[in-house]
CSV table of C-alpha atoms in Angstrom, one decimal:
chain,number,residue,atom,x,y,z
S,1,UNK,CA,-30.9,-60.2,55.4
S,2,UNK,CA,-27.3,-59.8,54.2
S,3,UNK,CA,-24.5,-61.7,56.7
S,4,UNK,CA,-22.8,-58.6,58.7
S,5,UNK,CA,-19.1,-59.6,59.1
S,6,UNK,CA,-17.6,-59.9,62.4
S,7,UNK,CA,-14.5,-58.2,63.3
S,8,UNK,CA,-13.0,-58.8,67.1
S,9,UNK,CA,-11.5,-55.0,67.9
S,10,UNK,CA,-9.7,-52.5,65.8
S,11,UNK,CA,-6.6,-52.3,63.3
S,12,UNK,CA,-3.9,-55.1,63.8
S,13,UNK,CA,-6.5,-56.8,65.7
S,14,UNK,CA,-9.2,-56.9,63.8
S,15,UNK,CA,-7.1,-57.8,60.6
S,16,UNK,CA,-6.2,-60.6,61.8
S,17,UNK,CA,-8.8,-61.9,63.3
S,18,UNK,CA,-10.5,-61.2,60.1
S,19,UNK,CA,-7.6,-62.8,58.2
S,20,UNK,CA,-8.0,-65.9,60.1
S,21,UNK,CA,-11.8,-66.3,59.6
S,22,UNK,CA,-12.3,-64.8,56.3
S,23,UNK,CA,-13.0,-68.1,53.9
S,24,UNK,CA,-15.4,-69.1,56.6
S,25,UNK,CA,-17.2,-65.1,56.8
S,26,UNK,CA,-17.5,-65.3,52.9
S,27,UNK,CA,-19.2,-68.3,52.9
S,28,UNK,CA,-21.4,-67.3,55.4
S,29,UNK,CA,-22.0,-63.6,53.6
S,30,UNK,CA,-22.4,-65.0,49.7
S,31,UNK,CA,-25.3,-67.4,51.3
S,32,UNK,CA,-26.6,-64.0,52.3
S,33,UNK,CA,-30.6,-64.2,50.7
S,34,UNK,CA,-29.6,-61.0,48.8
S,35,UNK,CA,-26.4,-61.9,47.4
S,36,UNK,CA,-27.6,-65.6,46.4
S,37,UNK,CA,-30.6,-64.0,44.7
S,38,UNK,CA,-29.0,-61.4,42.8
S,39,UNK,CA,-25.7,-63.8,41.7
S,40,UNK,CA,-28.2,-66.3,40.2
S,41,UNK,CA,-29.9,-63.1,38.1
S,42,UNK,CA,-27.1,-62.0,37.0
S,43,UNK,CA,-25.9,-65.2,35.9
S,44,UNK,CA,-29.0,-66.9,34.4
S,45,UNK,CA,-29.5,-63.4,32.3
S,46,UNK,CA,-26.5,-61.1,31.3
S,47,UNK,CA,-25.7,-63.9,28.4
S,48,UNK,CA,-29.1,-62.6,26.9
S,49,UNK,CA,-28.1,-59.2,27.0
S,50,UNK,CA,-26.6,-57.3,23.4
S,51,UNK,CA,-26.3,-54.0,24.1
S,52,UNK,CA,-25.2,-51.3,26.4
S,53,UNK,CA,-29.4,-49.8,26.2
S,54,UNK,CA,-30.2,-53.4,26.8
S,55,UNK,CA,-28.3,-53.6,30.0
S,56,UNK,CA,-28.6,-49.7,31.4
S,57,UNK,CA,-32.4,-50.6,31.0
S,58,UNK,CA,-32.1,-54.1,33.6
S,59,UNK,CA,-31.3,-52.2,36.5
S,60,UNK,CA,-31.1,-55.4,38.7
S,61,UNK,CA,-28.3,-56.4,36.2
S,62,UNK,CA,-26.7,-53.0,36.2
S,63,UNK,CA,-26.7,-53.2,39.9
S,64,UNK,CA,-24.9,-56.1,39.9
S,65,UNK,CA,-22.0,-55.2,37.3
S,66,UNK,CA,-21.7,-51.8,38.9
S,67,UNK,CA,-21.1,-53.3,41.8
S,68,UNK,CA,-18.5,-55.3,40.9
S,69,UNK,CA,-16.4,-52.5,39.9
S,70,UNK,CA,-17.0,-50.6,43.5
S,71,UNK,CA,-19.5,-48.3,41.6
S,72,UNK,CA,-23.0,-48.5,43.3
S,73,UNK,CA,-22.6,-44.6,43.5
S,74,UNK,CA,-23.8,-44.6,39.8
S,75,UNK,CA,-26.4,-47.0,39.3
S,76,UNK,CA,-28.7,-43.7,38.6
S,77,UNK,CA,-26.1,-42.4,35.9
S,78,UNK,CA,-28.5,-44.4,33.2
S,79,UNK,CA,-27.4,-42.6,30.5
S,80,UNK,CA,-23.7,-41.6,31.4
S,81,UNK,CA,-23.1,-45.7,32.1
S,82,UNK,CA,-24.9,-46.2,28.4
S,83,UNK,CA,-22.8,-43.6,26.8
S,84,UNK,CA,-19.3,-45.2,28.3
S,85,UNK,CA,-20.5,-48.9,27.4
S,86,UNK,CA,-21.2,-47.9,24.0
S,87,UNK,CA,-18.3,-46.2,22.9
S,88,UNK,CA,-15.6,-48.4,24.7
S,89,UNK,CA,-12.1,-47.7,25.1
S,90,UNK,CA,-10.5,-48.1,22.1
S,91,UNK,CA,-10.8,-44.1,20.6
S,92,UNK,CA,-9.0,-41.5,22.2
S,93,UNK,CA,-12.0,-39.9,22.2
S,94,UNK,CA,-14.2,-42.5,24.2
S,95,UNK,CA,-16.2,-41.1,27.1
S,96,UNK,CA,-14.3,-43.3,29.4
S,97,UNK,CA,-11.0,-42.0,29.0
S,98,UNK,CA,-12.1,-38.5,29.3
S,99,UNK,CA,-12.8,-39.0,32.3
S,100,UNK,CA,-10.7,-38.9,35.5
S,101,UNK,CA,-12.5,-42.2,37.6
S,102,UNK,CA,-10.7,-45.3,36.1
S,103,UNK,CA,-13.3,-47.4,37.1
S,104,UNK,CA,-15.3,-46.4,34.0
S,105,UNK,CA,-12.5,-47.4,31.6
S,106,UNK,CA,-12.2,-51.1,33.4
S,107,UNK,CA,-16.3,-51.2,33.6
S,108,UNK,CA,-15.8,-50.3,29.4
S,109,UNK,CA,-13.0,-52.8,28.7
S,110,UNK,CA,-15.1,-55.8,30.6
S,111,UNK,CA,-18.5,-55.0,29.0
S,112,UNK,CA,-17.8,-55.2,25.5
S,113,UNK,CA,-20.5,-55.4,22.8
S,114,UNK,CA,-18.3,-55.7,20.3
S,115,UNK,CA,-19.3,-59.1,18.2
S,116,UNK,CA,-16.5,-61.7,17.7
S,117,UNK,CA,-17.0,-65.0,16.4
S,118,UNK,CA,-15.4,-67.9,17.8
S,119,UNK,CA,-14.1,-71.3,15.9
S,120,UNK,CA,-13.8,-74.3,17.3
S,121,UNK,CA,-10.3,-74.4,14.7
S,122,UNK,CA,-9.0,-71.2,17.2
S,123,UNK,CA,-9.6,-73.7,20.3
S,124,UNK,CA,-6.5,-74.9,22.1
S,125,UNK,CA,-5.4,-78.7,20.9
S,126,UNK,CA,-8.0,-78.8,17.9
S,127,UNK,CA,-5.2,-79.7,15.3
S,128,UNK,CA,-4.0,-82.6,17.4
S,129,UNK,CA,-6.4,-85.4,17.1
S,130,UNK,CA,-6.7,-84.3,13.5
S,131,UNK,CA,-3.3,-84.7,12.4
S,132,UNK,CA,-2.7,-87.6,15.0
S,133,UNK,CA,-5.4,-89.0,12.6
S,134,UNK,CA,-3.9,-88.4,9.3
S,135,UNK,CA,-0.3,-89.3,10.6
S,136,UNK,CA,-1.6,-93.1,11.8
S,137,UNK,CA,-3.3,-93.2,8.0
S,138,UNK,CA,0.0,-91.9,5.8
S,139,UNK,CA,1.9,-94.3,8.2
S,140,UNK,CA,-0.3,-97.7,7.8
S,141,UNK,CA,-0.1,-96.5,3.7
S,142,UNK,CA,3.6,-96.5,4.2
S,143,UNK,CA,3.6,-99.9,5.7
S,144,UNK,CA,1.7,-101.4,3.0
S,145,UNK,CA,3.9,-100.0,0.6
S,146,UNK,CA,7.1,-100.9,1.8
S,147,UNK,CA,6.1,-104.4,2.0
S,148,UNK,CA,5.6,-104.6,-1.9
S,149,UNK,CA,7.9,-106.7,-3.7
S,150,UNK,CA,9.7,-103.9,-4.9
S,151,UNK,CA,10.4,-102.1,-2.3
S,152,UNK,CA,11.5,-104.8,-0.5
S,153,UNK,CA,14.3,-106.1,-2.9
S,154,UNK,CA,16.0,-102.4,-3.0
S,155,UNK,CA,15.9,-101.7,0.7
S,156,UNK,CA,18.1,-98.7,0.3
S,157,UNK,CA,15.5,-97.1,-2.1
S,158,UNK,CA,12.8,-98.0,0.7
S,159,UNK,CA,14.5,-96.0,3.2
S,160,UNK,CA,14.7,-93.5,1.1
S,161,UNK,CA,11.5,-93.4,0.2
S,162,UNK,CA,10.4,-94.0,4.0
S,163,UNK,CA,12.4,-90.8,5.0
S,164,UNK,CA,10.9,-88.7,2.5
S,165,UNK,CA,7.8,-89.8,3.7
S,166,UNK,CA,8.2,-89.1,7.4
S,167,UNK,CA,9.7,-85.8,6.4
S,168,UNK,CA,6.8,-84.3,4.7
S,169,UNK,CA,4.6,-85.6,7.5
S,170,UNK,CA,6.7,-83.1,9.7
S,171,UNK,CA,6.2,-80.6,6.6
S,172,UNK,CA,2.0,-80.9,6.9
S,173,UNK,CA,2.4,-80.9,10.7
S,174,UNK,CA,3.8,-77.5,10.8
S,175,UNK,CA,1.5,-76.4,8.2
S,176,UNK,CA,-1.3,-77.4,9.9
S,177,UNK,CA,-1.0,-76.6,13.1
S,178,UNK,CA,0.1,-73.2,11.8
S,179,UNK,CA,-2.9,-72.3,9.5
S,180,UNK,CA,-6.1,-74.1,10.4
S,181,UNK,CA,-6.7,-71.7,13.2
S,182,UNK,CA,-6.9,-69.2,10.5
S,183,UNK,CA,-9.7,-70.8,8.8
S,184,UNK,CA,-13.3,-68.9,9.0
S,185,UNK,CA,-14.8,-70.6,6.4
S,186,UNK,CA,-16.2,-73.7,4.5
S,187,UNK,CA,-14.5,-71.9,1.4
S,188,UNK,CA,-11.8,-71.3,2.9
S,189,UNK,CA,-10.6,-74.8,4.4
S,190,UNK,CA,-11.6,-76.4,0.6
S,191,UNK,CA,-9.6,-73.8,-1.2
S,192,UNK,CA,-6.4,-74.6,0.9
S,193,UNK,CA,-5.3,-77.6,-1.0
S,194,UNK,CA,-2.5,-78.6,1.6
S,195,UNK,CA,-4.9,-78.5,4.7
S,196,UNK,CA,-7.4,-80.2,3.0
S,197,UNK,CA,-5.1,-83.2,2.3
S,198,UNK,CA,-4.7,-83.5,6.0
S,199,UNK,CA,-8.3,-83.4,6.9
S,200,UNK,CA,-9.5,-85.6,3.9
S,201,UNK,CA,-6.6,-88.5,5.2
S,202,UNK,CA,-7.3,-87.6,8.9
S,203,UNK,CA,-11.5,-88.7,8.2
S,204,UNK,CA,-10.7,-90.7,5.1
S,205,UNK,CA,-12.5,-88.9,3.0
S,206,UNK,CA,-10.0,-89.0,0.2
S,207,UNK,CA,-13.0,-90.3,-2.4
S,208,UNK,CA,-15.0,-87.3,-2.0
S,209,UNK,CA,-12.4,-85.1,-3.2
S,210,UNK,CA,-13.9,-83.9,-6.6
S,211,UNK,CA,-17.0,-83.6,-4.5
S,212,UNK,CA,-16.5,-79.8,-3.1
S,213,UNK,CA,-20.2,-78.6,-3.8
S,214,UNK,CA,-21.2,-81.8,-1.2
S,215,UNK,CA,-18.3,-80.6,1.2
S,216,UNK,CA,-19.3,-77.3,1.4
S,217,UNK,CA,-22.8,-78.1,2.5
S,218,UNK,CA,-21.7,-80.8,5.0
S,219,UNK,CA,-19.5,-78.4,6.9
S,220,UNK,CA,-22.2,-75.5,6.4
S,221,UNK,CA,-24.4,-77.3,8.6
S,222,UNK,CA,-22.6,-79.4,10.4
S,223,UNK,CA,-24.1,-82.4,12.5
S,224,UNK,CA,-26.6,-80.7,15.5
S,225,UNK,CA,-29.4,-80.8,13.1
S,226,UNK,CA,-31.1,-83.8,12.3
S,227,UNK,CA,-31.6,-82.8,8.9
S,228,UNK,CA,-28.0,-81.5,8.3
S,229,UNK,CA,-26.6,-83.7,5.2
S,230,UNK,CA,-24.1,-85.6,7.1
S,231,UNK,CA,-26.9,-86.6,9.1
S,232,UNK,CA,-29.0,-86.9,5.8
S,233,UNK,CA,-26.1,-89.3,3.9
S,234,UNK,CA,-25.6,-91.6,7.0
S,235,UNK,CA,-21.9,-91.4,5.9
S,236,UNK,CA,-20.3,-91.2,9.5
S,237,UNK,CA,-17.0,-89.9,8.0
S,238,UNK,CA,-18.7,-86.6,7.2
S,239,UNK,CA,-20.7,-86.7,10.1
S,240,UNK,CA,-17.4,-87.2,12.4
S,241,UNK,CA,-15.8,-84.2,10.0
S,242,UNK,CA,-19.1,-81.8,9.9
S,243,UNK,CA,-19.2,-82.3,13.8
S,244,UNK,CA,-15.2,-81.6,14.5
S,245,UNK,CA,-15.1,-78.4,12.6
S,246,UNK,CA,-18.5,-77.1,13.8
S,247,UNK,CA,-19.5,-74.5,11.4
S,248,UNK,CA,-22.9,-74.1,12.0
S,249,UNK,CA,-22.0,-73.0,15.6
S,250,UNK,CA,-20.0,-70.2,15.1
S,251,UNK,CA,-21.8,-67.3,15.9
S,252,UNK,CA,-21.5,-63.7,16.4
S,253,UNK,CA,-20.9,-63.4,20.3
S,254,UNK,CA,-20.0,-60.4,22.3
S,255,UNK,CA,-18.0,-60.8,25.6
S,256,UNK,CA,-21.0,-61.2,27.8
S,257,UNK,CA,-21.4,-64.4,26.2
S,258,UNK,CA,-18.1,-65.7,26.7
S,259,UNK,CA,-17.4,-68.9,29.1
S,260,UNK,CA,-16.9,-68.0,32.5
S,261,UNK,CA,-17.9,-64.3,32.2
S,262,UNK,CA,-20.7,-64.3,34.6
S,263,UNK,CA,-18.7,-66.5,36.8
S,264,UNK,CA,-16.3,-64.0,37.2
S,265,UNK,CA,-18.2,-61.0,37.1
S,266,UNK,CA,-19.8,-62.5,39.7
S,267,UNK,CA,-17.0,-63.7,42.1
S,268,UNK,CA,-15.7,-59.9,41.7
S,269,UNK,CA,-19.1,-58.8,42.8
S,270,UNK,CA,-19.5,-61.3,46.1
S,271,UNK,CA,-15.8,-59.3,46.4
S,272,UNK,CA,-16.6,-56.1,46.3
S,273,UNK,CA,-20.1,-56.7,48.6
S,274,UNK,CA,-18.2,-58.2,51.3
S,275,UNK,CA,-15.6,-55.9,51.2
S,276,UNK,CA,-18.2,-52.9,51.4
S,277,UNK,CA,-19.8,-54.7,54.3
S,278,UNK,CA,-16.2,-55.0,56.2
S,279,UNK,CA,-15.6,-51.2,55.5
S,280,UNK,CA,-19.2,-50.1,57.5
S,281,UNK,CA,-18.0,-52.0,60.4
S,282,UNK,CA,-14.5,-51.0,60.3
S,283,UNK,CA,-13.3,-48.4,57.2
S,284,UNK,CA,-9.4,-49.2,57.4
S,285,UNK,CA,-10.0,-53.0,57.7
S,286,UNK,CA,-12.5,-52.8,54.3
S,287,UNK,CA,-9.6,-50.7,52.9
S,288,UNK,CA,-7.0,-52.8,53.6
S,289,UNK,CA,-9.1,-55.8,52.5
S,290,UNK,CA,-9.4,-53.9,49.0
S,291,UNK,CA,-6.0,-53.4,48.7
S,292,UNK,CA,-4.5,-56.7,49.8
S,293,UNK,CA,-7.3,-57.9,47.0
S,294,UNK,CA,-6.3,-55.7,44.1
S,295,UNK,CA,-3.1,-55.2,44.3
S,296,UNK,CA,-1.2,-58.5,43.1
S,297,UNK,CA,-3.6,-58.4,40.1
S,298,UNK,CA,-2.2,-55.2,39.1
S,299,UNK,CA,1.7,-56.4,40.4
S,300,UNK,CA,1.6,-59.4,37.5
S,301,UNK,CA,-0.4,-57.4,34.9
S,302,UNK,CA,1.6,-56.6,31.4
S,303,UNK,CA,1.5,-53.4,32.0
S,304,UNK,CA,4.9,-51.2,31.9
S,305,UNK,CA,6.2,-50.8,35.7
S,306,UNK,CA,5.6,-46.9,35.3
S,307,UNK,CA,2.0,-47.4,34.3
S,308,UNK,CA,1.4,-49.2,37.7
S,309,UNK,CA,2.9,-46.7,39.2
S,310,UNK,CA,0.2,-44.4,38.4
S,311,UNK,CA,-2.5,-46.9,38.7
S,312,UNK,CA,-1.9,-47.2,42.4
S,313,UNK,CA,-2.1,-43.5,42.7
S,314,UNK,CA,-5.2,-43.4,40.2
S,315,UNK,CA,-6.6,-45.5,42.6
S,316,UNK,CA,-8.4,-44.1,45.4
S,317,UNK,CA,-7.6,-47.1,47.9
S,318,UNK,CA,-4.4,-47.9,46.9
S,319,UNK,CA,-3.5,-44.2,47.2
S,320,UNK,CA,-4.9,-44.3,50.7
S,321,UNK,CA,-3.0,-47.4,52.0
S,322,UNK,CA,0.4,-46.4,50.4
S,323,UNK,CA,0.1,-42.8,51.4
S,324,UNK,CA,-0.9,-43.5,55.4
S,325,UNK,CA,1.7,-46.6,55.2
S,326,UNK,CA,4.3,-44.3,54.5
S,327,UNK,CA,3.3,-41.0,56.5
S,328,UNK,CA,3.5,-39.3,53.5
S,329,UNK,CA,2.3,-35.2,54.1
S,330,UNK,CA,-1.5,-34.4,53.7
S,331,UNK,CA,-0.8,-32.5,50.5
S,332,UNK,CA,1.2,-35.0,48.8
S,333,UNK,CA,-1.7,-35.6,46.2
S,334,UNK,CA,-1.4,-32.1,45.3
S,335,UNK,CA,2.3,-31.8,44.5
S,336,UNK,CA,3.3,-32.6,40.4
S,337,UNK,CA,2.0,-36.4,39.7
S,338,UNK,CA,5.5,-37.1,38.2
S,339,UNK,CA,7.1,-35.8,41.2
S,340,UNK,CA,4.4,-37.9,43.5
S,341,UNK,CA,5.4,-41.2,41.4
S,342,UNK,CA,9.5,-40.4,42.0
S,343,UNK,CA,8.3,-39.7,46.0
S,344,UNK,CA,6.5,-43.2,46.2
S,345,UNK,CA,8.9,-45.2,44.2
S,346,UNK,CA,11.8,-43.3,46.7
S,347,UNK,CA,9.4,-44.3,49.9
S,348,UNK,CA,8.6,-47.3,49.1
S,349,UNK,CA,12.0,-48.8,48.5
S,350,UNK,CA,13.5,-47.2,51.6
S,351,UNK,CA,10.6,-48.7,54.2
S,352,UNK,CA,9.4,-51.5,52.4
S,353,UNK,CA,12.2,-52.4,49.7
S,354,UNK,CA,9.7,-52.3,46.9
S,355,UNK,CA,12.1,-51.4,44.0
S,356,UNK,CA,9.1,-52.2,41.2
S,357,UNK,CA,5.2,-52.8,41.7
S,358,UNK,CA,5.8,-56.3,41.2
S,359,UNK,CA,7.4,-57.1,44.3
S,360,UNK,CA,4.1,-56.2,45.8
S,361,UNK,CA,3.2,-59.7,44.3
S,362,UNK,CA,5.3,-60.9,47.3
S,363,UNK,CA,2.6,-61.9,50.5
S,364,UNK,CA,5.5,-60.7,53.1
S,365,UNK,CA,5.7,-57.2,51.5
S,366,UNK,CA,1.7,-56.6,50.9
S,367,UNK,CA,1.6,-57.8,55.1
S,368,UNK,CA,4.2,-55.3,56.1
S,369,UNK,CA,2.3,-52.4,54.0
S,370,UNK,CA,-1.2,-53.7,55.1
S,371,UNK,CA,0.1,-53.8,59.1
S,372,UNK,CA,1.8,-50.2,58.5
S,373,UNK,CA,-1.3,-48.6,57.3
S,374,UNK,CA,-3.7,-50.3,60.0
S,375,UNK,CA,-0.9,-49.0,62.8
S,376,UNK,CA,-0.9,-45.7,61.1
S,377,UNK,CA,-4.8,-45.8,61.1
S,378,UNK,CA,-4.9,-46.7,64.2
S,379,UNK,CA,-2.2,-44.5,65.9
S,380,UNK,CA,-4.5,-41.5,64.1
S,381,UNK,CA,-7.6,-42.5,65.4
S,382,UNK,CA,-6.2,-42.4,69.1
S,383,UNK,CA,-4.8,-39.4,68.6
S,384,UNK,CA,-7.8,-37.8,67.4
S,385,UNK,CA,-10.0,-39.6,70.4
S,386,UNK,CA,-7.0,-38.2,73.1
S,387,UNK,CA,-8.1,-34.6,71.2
S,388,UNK,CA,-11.5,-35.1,71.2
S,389,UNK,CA,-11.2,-35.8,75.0
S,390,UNK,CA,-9.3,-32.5,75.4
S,391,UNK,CA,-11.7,-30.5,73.6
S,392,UNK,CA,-14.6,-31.8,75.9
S,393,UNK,CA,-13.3,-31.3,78.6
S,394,UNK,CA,-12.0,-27.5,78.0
S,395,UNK,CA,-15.2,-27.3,76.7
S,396,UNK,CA,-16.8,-28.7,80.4
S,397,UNK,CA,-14.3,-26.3,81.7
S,398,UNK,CA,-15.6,-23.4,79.8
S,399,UNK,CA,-19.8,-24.4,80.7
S,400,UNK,CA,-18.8,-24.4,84.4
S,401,UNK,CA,-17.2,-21.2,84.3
S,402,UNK,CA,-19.9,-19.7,82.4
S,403,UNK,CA,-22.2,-21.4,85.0
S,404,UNK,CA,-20.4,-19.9,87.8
């Protein structure tokens, strides 16, 4: 049985009461049997999956990743969800940005199949114990060296030679750091004379340098396998440089397969459930829940500020809240969309001093619109109850007469 939220009266009311209690309600609703069971699924399988057919044909997965994009409505478009995975976003042409729903071009961007491979070189800080390495080496050399007899009765010639020294260490550095994460291959690395001077000082491998048919292999198979050569050899230099630059584990991987994918996918889909469930207990509380959600992701994205513009308006919740927030006319959304964008950007500077979609990053000025539409909401509903009253009663009126 899924958790039902709780929500203490309508509009302002019910905001914040659900405001006030919502870490608490979504604790209680993600323990929910049915939200447990289909999180772990989704999580413990959508790494297996390879292809959009793969994933159209695991509709307990599909469920779960439609969701999370607000589109249960298509779980039984099999083949139109197949067709928009499969030919992504990035021609013209694509399914997806044919057509007018923009959830189908985010659902695309997310789910790509496209194969990458990852190296641990491109990883964040992988230079830096490297070079750290080498530097300590070139340095203890240079110590040595000044200490010869030599060196030590021309001291102006050792500082010389110390300087040079120190300055082609800041030479490698910047070579280093700026090409090893371009590296996608054994071959590669070994051919590149310069980086390979770094890595053969920074593992103090310097007498295997003739020995690039051995090299090759070591960092072929790196270090997992037992039976790798590093392993093999028993040389723990190798071992230490087969294990840093990990080869063997770069595989083709699409995004699926990424860290933290499922994670998130997930999290966006415990959103999206919860919301849904706030919305069948009260529609402009879910709506104003999806919009104070949404909205700052789209205020800090790198978008241009014209583009978000359009995306609120593209949006079918966004559009709602703004357009009830400001009282804007019921055939707005037919005028020009230009004309709607110069409207909105006009409105909402004048009511809420929005001057750019970022400020809607602000908490104050997402409160003020949230409150306006929930008051608007709610001022609407009344009216339409104080109506409905009338008509009843005329209506009473009218079956007495008859009576009569």
């Amino acid at each position: 049985m899924t958790y039902t939220p709780m929500i203490a009266g309508s509009g302002l009311v019910g905001w914040q009461m659900l405001q006030s209690t919502l870490e608490s309600q979504r604790t209680a609703f993600n323990k929910s049997a049915e939200i447990t069971r289909d999180s772990e699924y989704f999580k413990e399988k959508i790494g297996t999956i390879n292809s959009a057919e793969e994933l159209a044909n695991d509709r307990r997965l599909l469920s779960v990743a439609l969701s999370a994009f607000g589109m249960d409505d298509q779980i039984d478009s099999k083949y139109l969800i197949r067709r928009v995975l499969e030919e992504g976003t990035k021609d013209d042409d694509a399914l997806a940005n044919k057509l007018s729903d923009s959830r189908f071009t985010v659902l695309a961007e997310v789910f790509d199949f496209e194969k990458t491979v990852s190296y641990r070189m491109q990883e964040e800080g992988f230079a830096d114990p490297i070079f750290a390495a080498y530097e300590k080496k070139v340095l203890a050399d240079l110590e040595v060296k000044l200490a010869e007899p030599e060196y030590v009765a021309d001291p102006e010639y050792a500082a010389l030679f110390e300087t040079q020294v120190k300055r082609n260490i800041e030479i490698s550095r910047e070579y280093f750091n700026d090409n090893v994460g371009g590296i996608t291959s054994p071959d590669e690395l070994l051919l590149d004379f310069d980086l390979m001077q770094v890595v053969m000082g920074a593992f103090g491998i310097e007498d295997r340098r003739g020995s690039k048919a051995l090299l090759k292999r070591v960092l072929e198979e790196g270090a997992s396998d037992p039976n790798a050569l590093a392993n093999v050899l028993g040389d723990k230099r190798l071992i230490r440089l087969a294990d840093a630059f990990s080869f063997d584990k770069s595989v083709p991987t699409n995004a699926l397969q990424t860290d933290n994918f499922a994670n998130n996918i997930v999290e966006q889909y415990r959103w999206q459930r919860f919301e849904d469930a706030v919305g069948e207990v009260d529609p402009a509380i879910g709506t104003a829940l999806q919009f104070q959600r949404s909205i700052p992701d789209l205020a800090t994205s790198d978008i241009s500020d014209s583009a978000k513009w359009y995306s609120i308006l593209g949006s079918t919740t966004s559009r709602s809240v703004v357009e009830t927030a400001l009282s804007l006319p019921k055939g707005f959304s037919q005028i020009d969309i230009d004309k709607q964008v110069e409207i909105l950007k006009d409105k909402m500077d004048r009511r809420f001093g929005v001057k750019e979609v970022s400020d809607l990053e602000d908490p104050g000025t997402l409160r003020k619109i949230v409150h306006s539409y929930l008051l608007q909401e709610q001022i609407a509903q009344s009216s339409n109850y104080q109506s409905n009253q009338i008509a009843i009663t005329l209506l009473s009126t009218i079956r007495y007469d008859q009576d009569r």
